Short mmCIF file of C-alpha atoms in Angstrom, two decimals:
data_model
loop_
_atom_site.label_atom_id
_atom_site.label_comp_id
_atom_site.label_asym_id
_atom_site.label_seq_id
_atom_site.Cartn_x
_atom_site.Cartn_y
_atom_site.Cartn_z
CA MET A 4 -32.94 36.63 -3.95
CA PHE A 5 -36.34 35.49 -2.80
CA ASP A 6 -39.09 37.76 -2.40
CA VAL A 7 -39.66 35.44 0.55
CA ILE A 8 -38.09 32.19 2.30
CA ILE A 9 -40.36 30.63 4.32
CA ALA A 10 -38.41 28.10 7.04
CA GLY A 11 -40.22 25.16 8.05
CA GLY A 12 -41.78 22.58 5.56
CA GLY A 13 -44.64 21.59 7.60
CA ALA A 14 -48.61 22.29 7.57
CA ALA A 15 -48.48 26.50 8.23
CA GLY A 16 -45.22 26.84 5.64
CA PHE A 17 -46.97 25.21 3.13
CA TYR A 18 -50.31 26.58 3.29
CA GLY A 19 -48.78 30.14 3.71
CA ALA A 20 -46.82 29.57 0.33
CA ILE A 21 -49.87 28.35 -1.68
CA GLN A 22 -51.66 31.20 -0.35
CA MET A 23 -49.42 33.87 -1.23
CA ALA A 24 -48.53 32.43 -4.58
CA GLU A 25 -51.86 32.69 -5.30
CA HIS A 26 -52.48 36.25 -4.30
CA ASN A 27 -49.16 37.47 -5.85
CA PRO A 28 -48.32 35.03 -8.75
CA HIS A 29 -45.06 37.09 -9.43
CA LEU A 30 -43.36 36.39 -6.25
CA SER A 31 -40.36 34.19 -5.96
CA ILE A 32 -40.77 31.81 -3.04
CA ALA A 33 -38.93 29.13 -0.96
CA ILE A 34 -39.48 26.61 1.57
CA LEU A 35 -36.53 25.40 3.56
CA GLU A 36 -36.92 22.18 4.95
CA ARG A 37 -34.50 20.90 7.69
CA GLY A 38 -34.91 17.28 7.07
CA LYS A 39 -35.31 14.53 4.11
CA THR A 40 -38.66 15.17 3.97
CA VAL A 41 -41.66 17.58 4.00
CA LEU A 42 -45.19 17.39 6.14
CA THR A 43 -44.19 14.59 8.74
CA LYS A 44 -46.18 16.03 11.07
CA VAL A 45 -49.43 16.10 8.37
CA LYS A 46 -48.32 12.85 7.94
CA ILE A 47 -48.98 11.55 11.29
CA SER A 48 -51.46 13.52 12.21
CA GLY A 49 -54.83 11.83 13.37
CA GLY A 50 -53.83 8.51 13.16
CA GLY A 51 -52.11 8.91 9.57
CA ARG A 52 -55.77 10.18 8.77
CA CYS A 53 -55.11 14.23 9.38
CA ASN A 54 -57.19 16.13 11.71
CA VAL A 55 -57.45 18.82 9.22
CA THR A 56 -59.55 21.61 11.39
CA GLN A 57 -62.14 21.73 14.22
CA GLY A 58 -65.38 21.62 12.97
CA GLU A 59 -66.71 24.24 14.52
CA PHE A 60 -67.42 27.07 12.39
CA SER A 61 -67.92 30.05 15.09
CA ALA A 62 -64.97 32.03 15.81
CA ARG A 63 -66.46 32.86 19.25
CA GLU A 64 -66.80 29.06 20.15
CA LEU A 65 -63.53 28.19 18.54
CA VAL A 66 -61.30 30.44 20.62
CA SER A 67 -62.30 28.53 23.32
CA GLY A 68 -60.49 25.64 22.54
CA TYR A 69 -56.97 27.52 22.75
CA PRO A 70 -55.39 27.42 26.22
CA ARG A 71 -52.62 30.15 25.19
CA GLY A 72 -54.14 32.82 22.35
CA GLU A 73 -57.90 32.91 22.84
CA LYS A 74 -58.08 36.38 22.64
CA GLU A 75 -55.47 36.95 19.78
CA LEU A 76 -56.99 34.74 17.76
CA LEU A 77 -61.23 35.80 17.77
CA GLY A 78 -60.19 38.51 14.96
CA PRO A 79 -58.34 36.47 12.86
CA PHE A 80 -60.75 33.38 12.88
CA HIS A 81 -63.65 35.71 12.29
CA ARG A 82 -61.71 36.34 8.91
CA HIS A 83 -60.19 33.14 8.29
CA GLY A 84 -61.56 30.17 9.81
CA PRO A 85 -62.27 26.34 9.58
CA ALA A 86 -65.02 27.24 6.83
CA ASP A 87 -62.17 28.60 4.89
CA VAL A 88 -60.02 26.08 5.53
CA VAL A 89 -62.68 23.66 4.02
CA SER A 90 -62.83 25.84 0.80
CA PHE A 91 -59.23 25.91 0.32
CA PHE A 92 -59.00 21.89 0.14
CA GLU A 93 -62.30 21.28 -1.53
CA GLU A 94 -61.48 23.69 -4.31
CA LYS A 95 -58.41 21.68 -4.80
CA GLY A 96 -60.41 18.36 -5.09
CA VAL A 97 -59.72 17.30 -1.67
CA PRO A 98 -63.13 16.73 -0.19
CA LEU A 99 -63.44 16.63 3.45
CA LYS A 100 -65.77 15.31 6.35
CA ILE A 101 -66.91 16.43 9.61
CA GLU A 102 -67.30 13.41 12.21
CA SER A 103 -69.49 13.44 15.22
CA ASP A 104 -66.85 14.58 17.50
CA GLY A 105 -66.23 17.91 15.22
CA ARG A 106 -62.54 16.98 13.93
CA VAL A 107 -62.67 17.00 10.09
CA PHE A 108 -60.80 14.67 7.87
CA PRO A 109 -60.25 14.53 4.42
CA LYS A 110 -63.08 11.73 2.92
CA SER A 111 -59.94 9.65 1.92
CA ASN A 112 -59.11 8.89 5.76
CA SER A 113 -55.66 9.45 4.33
CA SER A 114 -53.34 12.23 5.36
CA GLN A 115 -51.42 11.32 1.76
CA THR A 116 -54.17 13.09 0.10
CA ILE A 117 -53.30 16.56 2.29
CA ILE A 118 -49.72 16.05 1.10
CA ASP A 119 -50.43 14.98 -2.39
CA CYS A 120 -52.32 18.20 -2.49
CA PHE A 121 -49.86 20.50 -1.10
CA LEU A 122 -47.07 19.11 -3.13
CA SER A 123 -49.26 19.30 -6.59
CA GLU A 124 -49.95 23.12 -5.60
CA THR A 125 -46.31 23.78 -4.61
CA ASP A 126 -45.26 22.59 -8.19
CA ARG A 127 -47.74 24.12 -10.10
CA LEU A 128 -47.26 27.53 -8.82
CA GLY A 129 -43.20 27.41 -8.94
CA ILE A 130 -42.56 27.29 -5.19
CA GLN A 131 -38.97 26.32 -4.81
CA VAL A 132 -38.85 23.05 -1.83
CA ILE A 133 -35.55 22.82 -0.63
CA CYS A 134 -35.18 19.48 1.83
CA ASN A 135 -31.99 19.48 4.29
CA SER A 136 -31.63 23.06 5.02
CA SER A 137 -31.90 23.41 8.50
CA VAL A 138 -31.25 27.13 9.22
CA GLN A 139 -28.40 27.75 11.53
CA ASN A 140 -29.06 31.51 11.89
CA PHE A 141 -30.31 34.54 10.01
CA ARG A 142 -30.14 38.48 10.21
CA LYS A 143 -31.59 41.65 8.75
CA ASN A 144 -28.87 43.02 6.55
CA ARG A 145 -30.04 46.73 6.89
CA GLU A 146 -28.06 47.90 4.21
CA SER A 147 -30.13 45.78 1.42
CA ASP A 148 -33.13 45.96 3.90
CA SER A 149 -33.23 41.73 3.32
CA TRP A 150 -32.83 38.84 5.37
CA GLU A 151 -30.06 36.51 5.13
CA LEU A 152 -30.11 33.21 6.35
CA ASN A 153 -27.44 30.59 6.83
CA THR A 154 -28.36 26.90 6.40
CA VAL A 155 -26.13 23.63 6.94
CA ASN A 156 -25.06 23.52 3.48
CA LYS A 157 -25.94 27.25 1.90
CA LYS A 158 -26.69 30.84 2.04
CA TYR A 159 -30.02 32.49 1.21
CA ALA A 160 -31.60 35.90 1.20
CA ALA A 161 -35.24 37.23 1.01
CA LYS A 162 -37.41 40.30 1.27
CA ASN A 163 -39.51 38.82 3.47
CA LEU A 164 -38.86 35.87 5.67
CA LEU A 165 -41.79 33.82 7.26
CA LEU A 166 -40.60 31.27 10.32
CA CYS A 167 -43.04 28.03 10.87
CA THR A 168 -40.44 26.36 12.86
CA GLY A 169 -42.59 24.98 15.31
CA SER A 170 -40.79 24.03 18.52
CA ASN A 171 -37.78 25.01 17.60
CA SER A 172 -34.87 25.84 20.20
CA ARG A 173 -32.70 27.21 18.10
CA ILE A 174 -34.77 29.55 16.02
CA TRP A 175 -36.23 30.79 19.70
CA LYS A 176 -32.84 31.43 20.66
CA ILE A 177 -32.01 33.84 17.56
CA LEU A 178 -35.04 35.50 18.32
CA LYS A 179 -34.47 36.04 21.77
CA GLU A 180 -31.33 37.32 20.67
CA MET A 181 -33.27 39.31 18.34
CA GLY A 182 -35.13 40.98 21.01
CA HIS A 183 -38.11 39.18 21.17
CA THR A 184 -39.70 37.58 24.55
CA ILE A 185 -39.73 33.84 24.06
CA VAL A 186 -42.45 32.20 26.82
CA PRO A 187 -40.36 29.00 27.97
CA PRO A 188 -42.00 26.07 26.59
CA VAL A 189 -43.71 23.31 28.29
CA PRO A 190 -45.35 20.30 27.05
CA SER A 191 -49.00 20.36 26.45
CA LEU A 192 -51.80 17.07 25.12
CA PHE A 193 -50.10 14.46 27.43
CA THR A 194 -51.94 11.58 29.17
CA PHE A 195 -51.54 10.59 32.65
CA ASN A 196 -48.91 7.92 34.14
CA ILE A 197 -51.01 5.80 36.61
CA LYS A 198 -50.11 2.78 38.43
CA ASP A 199 -53.40 1.40 40.42
CA ASP A 200 -55.35 -1.82 40.99
CA ARG A 201 -58.48 -0.28 40.01
CA ILE A 202 -57.75 0.36 36.88
CA ASP A 203 -55.29 -2.23 35.94
CA GLY A 204 -55.97 -5.00 33.38
CA ILE A 205 -59.38 -2.97 32.25
CA GLN A 206 -57.50 -0.64 29.58
CA GLY A 207 -59.70 -0.31 26.60
CA ILE A 208 -62.47 1.18 28.73
CA SER A 209 -63.69 4.40 28.03
CA VAL A 210 -66.14 6.37 30.25
CA ASN A 211 -67.62 10.08 30.44
CA ALA A 212 -66.37 11.48 33.97
CA LYS A 213 -65.64 14.45 35.72
CA VAL A 214 -62.00 14.74 36.43
CA GLU A 215 -60.28 17.27 38.75
CA VAL A 216 -56.56 18.06 39.39
CA LEU A 217 -55.91 18.61 43.19
CA PRO A 218 -54.17 21.32 44.17
CA LYS A 219 -50.12 21.04 45.52
CA LYS A 220 -48.45 23.11 47.82
CA ILE A 221 -45.34 24.11 46.00
CA PHE A 222 -43.05 26.94 46.23
CA ALA A 223 -42.65 27.71 42.56
CA SER A 224 -42.91 31.47 41.43
CA GLU A 225 -43.79 30.72 37.71
CA ILE A 226 -46.73 29.63 38.33
CA ASN A 227 -49.21 32.76 37.29
CA VAL A 228 -51.85 31.19 35.76
CA LYS A 229 -55.41 31.96 36.63
CA LEU A 230 -57.66 28.71 36.58
CA LYS A 231 -60.88 27.97 38.42
CA SER A 232 -60.76 29.20 42.25
CA ALA A 233 -62.22 27.34 44.59
CA LYS A 234 -63.79 28.26 47.66
CA ASN A 235 -60.50 27.67 49.84
CA ARG A 236 -59.11 29.61 46.76
CA ALA A 237 -56.84 27.07 45.79
CA THR A 238 -56.28 26.15 42.32
CA VAL A 239 -58.02 24.06 40.35
CA LEU A 240 -57.94 22.58 37.34
CA GLU A 241 -61.18 20.54 36.28
CA ALA A 242 -62.85 18.69 33.12
CA GLU A 243 -65.57 16.39 32.30
CA GLY A 244 -65.81 14.44 28.91
CA PRO A 245 -64.54 10.65 28.06
CA ILE A 246 -61.70 9.14 29.95
CA LEU A 247 -60.03 6.42 28.86
CA ILE A 248 -58.33 3.85 30.91
CA THR A 249 -55.03 2.92 29.16
CA HIS A 250 -52.20 0.35 29.38
CA TRP A 251 -50.05 3.21 31.33
CA GLY A 252 -52.61 5.49 33.07
CA LEU A 253 -55.62 7.59 31.75
CA SER A 254 -55.91 9.33 28.71
CA GLY A 255 -59.16 10.48 26.58
CA PRO A 256 -60.39 14.23 25.67
CA ALA A 257 -60.99 15.13 29.50
CA ILE A 258 -57.38 14.34 30.41
CA LEU A 259 -56.09 15.68 27.33
CA LYS A 260 -58.10 19.31 28.13
CA LEU A 261 -56.65 19.16 31.90
CA SER A 262 -53.12 18.34 30.22
CA ALA A 263 -53.69 21.45 27.65
CA TRP A 264 -55.35 24.23 30.26
CA GLY A 265 -52.70 23.13 32.93
CA ALA A 266 -49.95 22.46 31.08
CA ARG A 267 -47.96 25.39 32.94
CA VAL A 268 -49.30 24.23 36.00
CA LEU A 269 -48.64 20.46 35.74
CA ASN A 270 -44.62 21.09 34.55
CA ALA A 271 -44.28 23.46 38.11
CA TYR A 272 -45.52 19.88 39.60
CA LYS A 273 -42.77 18.16 37.85
CA TYR A 274 -46.38 16.10 36.68
CA GLN A 275 -46.47 14.50 40.28
CA PHE A 276 -49.86 15.13 41.62
CA ARG A 277 -53.21 13.55 42.42
CA ILE A 278 -56.61 13.71 40.48
CA LYS A 279 -59.96 13.14 41.35
CA VAL A 280 -62.49 11.34 39.43
CA ASN A 281 -66.36 11.23 39.35
CA TRP A 282 -67.11 8.35 37.44
CA VAL A 283 -70.52 9.16 37.28
CA PRO A 284 -71.01 13.27 36.88
CA GLU A 285 -74.39 13.45 37.55
CA TYR A 286 -74.25 12.36 41.21
CA SER A 287 -72.50 13.85 43.98
CA THR A 288 -71.43 11.74 46.57
CA GLU A 289 -74.49 12.13 48.82
CA SER A 290 -77.11 11.64 46.26
CA PHE A 291 -75.11 8.36 45.03
CA GLU A 292 -75.22 6.91 48.36
CA GLY A 293 -78.58 7.76 48.68
CA LEU A 294 -79.02 5.71 44.95
CA LEU A 295 -76.79 2.61 46.77
CA ARG A 296 -79.13 2.49 49.92
CA LYS A 297 -82.21 2.10 47.55
CA VAL A 298 -80.71 -0.06 45.63
CA LYS A 299 -79.94 -2.06 48.87
CA GLU A 300 -83.71 -1.59 49.92
CA VAL A 301 -85.15 -2.70 46.60
CA GLU A 302 -83.34 -5.65 45.66
CA PRO A 303 -81.69 -7.06 48.77
CA LYS A 304 -81.07 -10.46 47.60
CA LYS A 305 -79.26 -9.61 44.32
CA THR A 306 -75.28 -9.70 44.25
CA VAL A 307 -73.66 -6.49 43.93
CA SER A 308 -71.29 -7.21 41.58
CA ARG A 309 -73.86 -8.02 38.96
CA SER A 310 -76.17 -5.16 39.63
CA HIS A 311 -76.43 -2.33 37.03
CA VAL A 312 -77.05 0.51 39.17
CA VAL A 313 -75.26 3.11 36.75
CA ASP A 314 -74.50 2.84 33.15
CA ILE A 315 -70.77 2.22 33.57
CA PRO A 316 -68.79 -0.58 32.26
CA GLN A 317 -69.05 -3.70 34.31
CA ARG A 318 -65.37 -4.45 34.77
CA LEU A 319 -64.75 -0.95 36.24
CA TRP A 320 -68.06 -1.74 38.51
CA GLY A 321 -66.47 -4.39 39.58
CA LYS A 322 -62.94 -3.01 40.65
CA LEU A 323 -64.69 -0.43 42.19
CA ILE A 324 -66.51 -2.56 44.28
CA LEU A 325 -63.43 -4.51 45.71
CA ALA A 326 -61.81 -1.07 46.32
CA ALA A 327 -64.46 -0.14 48.48
CA GLY A 328 -64.10 -3.72 50.37
CA ILE A 329 -66.81 -5.69 49.04
CA ASN A 330 -66.73 -9.35 48.30
CA LYS A 331 -67.83 -10.29 44.50
CA ALA A 332 -70.36 -12.82 45.38
CA SER A 333 -71.71 -10.27 48.95
CA ARG A 334 -75.81 -9.32 48.31
CA TRP A 335 -76.95 -5.97 48.93
CA ALA A 336 -78.39 -7.34 52.11
CA GLU A 337 -75.11 -8.03 53.87
CA ILE A 338 -73.37 -4.29 52.73
CA THR A 339 -72.56 -2.60 56.00
CA ASN A 340 -73.33 1.67 56.15
CA ALA A 341 -69.45 2.04 56.40
CA GLN A 342 -69.16 0.14 52.62
CA LEU A 343 -72.11 1.63 51.17
CA GLN A 344 -70.20 5.15 52.19
CA HIS A 345 -67.14 3.70 50.69
CA LEU A 346 -68.24 2.65 47.65
CA SER A 347 -70.33 6.18 47.08
CA LYS A 348 -66.74 7.56 47.25
CA GLU A 349 -65.17 5.58 45.04
CA LEU A 350 -67.57 6.08 42.62
CA THR A 351 -67.27 10.13 43.05
CA GLN A 352 -64.49 11.20 44.75
CA CYS A 353 -62.08 8.12 43.15
CA VAL A 354 -58.55 9.99 44.07
CA PHE A 355 -55.56 8.22 41.56
CA ARG A 356 -51.71 9.49 42.16
CA VAL A 357 -50.56 10.61 38.77
CA ASP A 358 -46.97 9.65 38.38
CA GLY A 359 -45.41 11.32 34.88
CA LYS A 360 -46.91 11.50 31.76
CA SER A 361 -46.71 10.42 28.39
CA THR A 362 -47.47 12.23 24.64
CA PHE A 363 -50.67 11.65 23.72
CA LYS A 364 -49.90 9.52 20.27
CA GLU A 365 -48.17 11.79 17.89
CA GLU A 366 -49.12 15.08 18.77
CA PHE A 367 -46.17 16.77 19.87
CA VAL A 368 -47.54 20.25 20.98
CA THR A 369 -45.95 22.82 23.32
CA ALA A 370 -47.08 25.72 25.12
CA GLY A 371 -44.82 28.26 24.58
CA GLY A 372 -43.14 30.85 22.13
CA VAL A 373 -43.17 34.36 21.25
CA ASP A 374 -44.81 36.27 23.18
CA LEU A 375 -47.69 36.87 21.67
CA SER A 376 -48.09 40.99 22.62
CA GLU A 377 -44.86 41.26 19.87
CA ILE A 378 -47.05 40.23 17.11
CA ASN A 379 -49.26 42.15 15.06
CA PHE A 380 -52.51 40.01 14.71
CA LYS A 381 -53.89 41.41 11.61
CA THR A 382 -50.67 40.57 9.59
CA PHE A 383 -48.57 38.07 11.78
CA GLU A 384 -45.90 40.13 11.74
CA SER A 385 -43.14 40.72 14.09
CA LYS A 386 -43.68 44.37 16.00
CA LEU A 387 -40.15 44.56 16.19
CA HIS A 388 -38.86 43.78 13.15
CA PRO A 389 -40.42 44.60 9.74
CA GLY A 390 -40.88 41.70 7.19
CA LEU A 391 -40.25 38.90 9.84
CA PHE A 392 -43.74 36.78 10.08
CA PHE A 393 -44.69 34.03 12.07
CA ALA A 394 -47.35 31.17 11.55
CA GLY A 395 -47.81 27.83 13.74
CA GLU A 396 -46.15 26.78 17.01
CA ILE A 397 -43.26 29.04 16.87
CA ILE A 398 -45.66 31.52 18.39
CA ASN A 399 -46.97 31.19 22.41
CA VAL A 400 -50.57 29.82 21.10
CA ASP A 401 -51.57 25.81 21.49
CA GLY A 402 -54.77 24.26 21.16
CA ILE A 403 -56.75 21.43 22.76
CA THR A 404 -56.56 18.03 20.59
CA GLY A 405 -59.49 18.06 17.64
CA GLY A 406 -57.92 20.08 14.82
CA TYR A 407 -57.11 23.22 17.08
CA ASN A 408 -53.04 23.32 16.74
CA PHE A 409 -53.86 22.81 12.54
CA GLN A 410 -55.97 25.75 12.53
CA ASN A 411 -53.77 28.23 14.36
CA ALA A 412 -51.35 27.32 11.74
CA TRP A 413 -53.41 27.95 8.59
CA THR A 414 -54.70 31.09 9.82
CA GLY A 415 -51.49 32.51 11.28
CA ALA A 416 -50.03 31.63 7.66
CA PHE A 417 -52.96 33.16 5.69
CA PHE A 418 -52.70 36.37 6.97
CA ALA A 419 -49.10 36.13 6.92
CA ALA A 420 -49.04 35.23 3.35
CA LYS A 421 -51.60 38.15 2.25
CA ALA A 422 -49.37 40.99 4.14
CA ILE A 423 -46.43 39.26 2.25
CA ALA A 424 -47.80 39.13 -1.27
CA GLU A 425 -49.97 42.64 -0.53
CA ARG A 426 -46.45 44.36 0.26
CA GLU A 427 -44.63 42.84 -3.09
CA SER A 428 -47.45 43.70 -5.29
#
């Protein structure tokens, strides 16, 4: 019989185990990991560097990065946020750095530094780490007031159970049978698959742009997400930021934000929809057409393809010129009004058809999980089952890319650990 069993040997599981052992050194704690090794997601995070958290220390600003969980996480982030996580690691000999885009990494630029820290601390604190122990089922024994777990090879019992199992359909199924509401999971943080001559062969180009998902008429009752409303009251998703042209379509921060905020809508669209890109977001179609007319007037003899009208990569400019029906050898004096209008639309209202999605690097994130109304966010304990706690992606919280999802894991694990440690003191 353990005081605590933690199901899931990932970021939340290890952080929670260490926190509760430090709060109460007398606790007997075990981490059950279904795989052969622990912390696999930490290992590959951030391209192997581990994006530990987000360098936004204002809780009110931080929660704006969570499409689901914004309201619920505000209080917890005020009490244990990125600054506390940074202190935790640096006090344990892992110096961190905040990069220009706000992402926080170990100064070693290696996720192994984080893994070594966790393994060293669990060993120091006497926390048992048991691999190859996939949880098959669990139940509350009312007579002994303990949790009984069956793994693939052994039975365990504990006074408290902390679930850090991420997007695990088996665990969600058990919780649903126990009376919890499980919000159906859908992918979040993905890139858009697009085949289009305008971006073919120019992969690697990054442009600050505005991108909008165009509304689509479908008959799906599951779409009940409140989004920005256009004048015609159609559902609109939009974001502005860097867009990266890739071999398979479009990626980058602006696209990933759309995929996160529109996770349920785009799932209902079956990932078949259209987007509109404004490559020069400081201009409207009309104002950009006015700029082009001015260029034509001032530089009539200059070749259109060689002009630096706006600050976008020359290869993209060349592609959009061709799309507007303009020959690369054409001079501005030769361009018709119709061609000017067409080019202006290509720069400010460039419509692409999205046909499917791709996972963003190693970021396997889902929207969905245990319904937030069934969780006490002061302790991250189940409101239905005392002694049952949650942390990480198992609950219906997900963040945009940039350390937000790890921060959700750290914060939830901290409060669950604190509650358990105090209960068993």
